[in-house]
XYZ file of C-alpha atoms in Angstrom:
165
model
C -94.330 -30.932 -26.015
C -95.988 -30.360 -29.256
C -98.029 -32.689 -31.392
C -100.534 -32.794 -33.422
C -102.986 -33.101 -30.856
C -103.681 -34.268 -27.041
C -103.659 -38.133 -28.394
C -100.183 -37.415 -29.991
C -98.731 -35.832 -26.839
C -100.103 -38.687 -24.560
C -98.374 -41.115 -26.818
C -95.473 -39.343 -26.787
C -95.412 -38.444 -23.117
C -95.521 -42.052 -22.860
C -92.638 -42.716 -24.951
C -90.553 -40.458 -23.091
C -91.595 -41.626 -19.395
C -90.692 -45.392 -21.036
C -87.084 -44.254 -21.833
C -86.256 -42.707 -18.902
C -87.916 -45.447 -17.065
C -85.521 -47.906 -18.791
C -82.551 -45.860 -18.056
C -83.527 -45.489 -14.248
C -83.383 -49.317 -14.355
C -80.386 -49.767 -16.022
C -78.376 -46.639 -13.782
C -80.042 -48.709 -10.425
C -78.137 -52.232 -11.610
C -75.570 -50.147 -12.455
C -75.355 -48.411 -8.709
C -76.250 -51.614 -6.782
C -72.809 -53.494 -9.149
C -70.503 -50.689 -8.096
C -70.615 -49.582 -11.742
C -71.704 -46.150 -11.614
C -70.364 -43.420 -9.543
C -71.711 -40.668 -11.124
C -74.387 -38.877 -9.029
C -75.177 -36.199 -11.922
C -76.047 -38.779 -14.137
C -78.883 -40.756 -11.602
C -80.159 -37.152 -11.132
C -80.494 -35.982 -14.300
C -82.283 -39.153 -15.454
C -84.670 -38.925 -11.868
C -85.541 -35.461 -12.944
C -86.245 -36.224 -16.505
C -88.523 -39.115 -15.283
C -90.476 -37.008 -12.988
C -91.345 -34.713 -15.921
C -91.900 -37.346 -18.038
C -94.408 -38.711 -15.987
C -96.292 -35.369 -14.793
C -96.677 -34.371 -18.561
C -97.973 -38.254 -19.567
C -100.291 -37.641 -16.735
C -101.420 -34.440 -17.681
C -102.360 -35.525 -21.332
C -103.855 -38.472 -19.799
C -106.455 -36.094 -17.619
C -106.824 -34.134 -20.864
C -107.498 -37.215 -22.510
C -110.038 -38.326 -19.986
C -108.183 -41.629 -19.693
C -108.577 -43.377 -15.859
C -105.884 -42.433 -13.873
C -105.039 -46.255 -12.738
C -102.492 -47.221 -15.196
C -99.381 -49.385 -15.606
C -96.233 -48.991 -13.649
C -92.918 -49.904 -15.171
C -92.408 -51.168 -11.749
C -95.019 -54.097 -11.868
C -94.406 -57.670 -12.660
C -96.353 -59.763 -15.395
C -95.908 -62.940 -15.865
C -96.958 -65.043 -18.917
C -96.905 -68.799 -19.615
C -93.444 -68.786 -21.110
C -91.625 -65.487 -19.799
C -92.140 -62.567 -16.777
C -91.761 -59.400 -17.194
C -90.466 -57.808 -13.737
C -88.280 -54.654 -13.164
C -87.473 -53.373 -16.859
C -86.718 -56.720 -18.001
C -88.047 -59.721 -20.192
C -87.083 -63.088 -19.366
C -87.836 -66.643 -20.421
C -89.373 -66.662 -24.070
C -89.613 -63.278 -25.355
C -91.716 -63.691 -28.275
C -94.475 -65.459 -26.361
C -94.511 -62.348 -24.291
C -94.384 -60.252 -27.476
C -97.332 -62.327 -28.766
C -98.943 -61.823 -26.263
C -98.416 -58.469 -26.003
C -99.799 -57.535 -29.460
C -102.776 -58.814 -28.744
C -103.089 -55.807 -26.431
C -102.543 -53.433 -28.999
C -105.853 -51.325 -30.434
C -106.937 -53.278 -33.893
C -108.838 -50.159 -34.734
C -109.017 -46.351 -34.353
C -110.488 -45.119 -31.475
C -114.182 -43.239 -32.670
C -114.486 -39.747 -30.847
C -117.170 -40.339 -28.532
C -115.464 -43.984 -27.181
C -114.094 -44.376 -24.317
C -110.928 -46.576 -22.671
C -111.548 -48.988 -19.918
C -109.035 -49.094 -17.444
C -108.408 -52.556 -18.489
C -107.701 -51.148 -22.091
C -104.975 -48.643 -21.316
C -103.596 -51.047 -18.535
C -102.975 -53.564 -21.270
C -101.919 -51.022 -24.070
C -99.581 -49.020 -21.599
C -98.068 -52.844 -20.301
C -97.617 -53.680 -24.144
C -95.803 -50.685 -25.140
C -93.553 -51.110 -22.506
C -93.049 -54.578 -23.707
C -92.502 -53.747 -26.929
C -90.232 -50.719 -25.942
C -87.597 -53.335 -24.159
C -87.445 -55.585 -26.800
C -86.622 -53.084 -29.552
C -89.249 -53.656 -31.884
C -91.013 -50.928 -33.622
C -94.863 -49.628 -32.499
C -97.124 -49.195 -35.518
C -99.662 -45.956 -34.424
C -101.924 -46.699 -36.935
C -104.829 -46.305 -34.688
C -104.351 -42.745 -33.852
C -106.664 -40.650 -35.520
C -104.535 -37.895 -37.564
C -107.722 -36.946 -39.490
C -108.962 -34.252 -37.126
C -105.465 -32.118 -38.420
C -105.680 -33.021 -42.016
C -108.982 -31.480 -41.535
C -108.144 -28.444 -39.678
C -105.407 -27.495 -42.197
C -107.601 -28.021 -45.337
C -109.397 -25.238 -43.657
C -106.548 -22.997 -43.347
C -105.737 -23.557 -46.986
C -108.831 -22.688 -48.008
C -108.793 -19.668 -45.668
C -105.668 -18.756 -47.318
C -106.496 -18.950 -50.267
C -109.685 -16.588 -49.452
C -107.585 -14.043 -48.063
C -105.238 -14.027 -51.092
C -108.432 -14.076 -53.488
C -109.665 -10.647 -51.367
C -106.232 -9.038 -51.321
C -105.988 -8.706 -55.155
């Protein structure tokens, strides 16, 4: 996995371990219907999931983030709806509204740090968000440190072409 840095990865890591978790859902309904009798297909999604979640929590050590997080597994339950087992029911945009309210307002600063409380609610409302099929604005990550690093290299560049001539 390559991204522009270890906050990228994570958040992609994330993203990945989400999808597969949502699949692994849907294949188990499938299985426990008589609906599915293909044994490659469960396996290849396990394996992918297992990956998934070794590399989110690899970026998450690398991160420094606390290792407690959110399961897809868990059940939530809100005034109007429950989340349980890859699935939203009762009234899905009081869950959603609630579930923004979880989301970062700002960019993280360099030297802050995460509660587990934080990335327990931010993990919970991606996955939210992720069943419902609405879009995740990542404003709050921090690209800057990049932008940075390759105004440098341009600059280096353009040394190096400046001492070549």
């Amino acid at each position: 996995m390559i991204g522009n840095s270890d906050a990228c990865n994570y958040h992609m890591a994330l993203g990945f371990y989400y999808a597969y978790s949502a699949d692994a859902y849907r294949l188990a309904e499938m299985l426990e219907n008589g609906e599915l009798f293909d044994e490659m297909e469960v396996s290849i999604v396990i394996m992918n999931l297992y990956i998934a979640e070794n590399t989110l929590r690899y970026f998450q050590k690398k991160l420094g983030l606390p290792t407690g997080r959110f399961r897809t597994s868990e059940t939530i339950c809100f005034k109007k709806g429950k989340l349980e087992l890859g699935k939203l029911t009762g009234d899905v945009e009081d869950i959603l509204a609630t579930a923004k309210q979880w989301l970062p307002e700002r960019r993280k600063k360099s030297n802050e740090i995460y509660s587990l409380r934080q990335i327990f609610l931010y993990e919970a409302a991606l996955w939210i968000f992720y069943l419902a099929g609405k879009e995740i604005n990542y404003y709050f990550l921090d690209h800057t440190y990049w932008e940075n690093r390759m105004e440098v290299m341009s600059e280096k560049e353009k040394k190096d072409e400046i001492i070549s001539k």
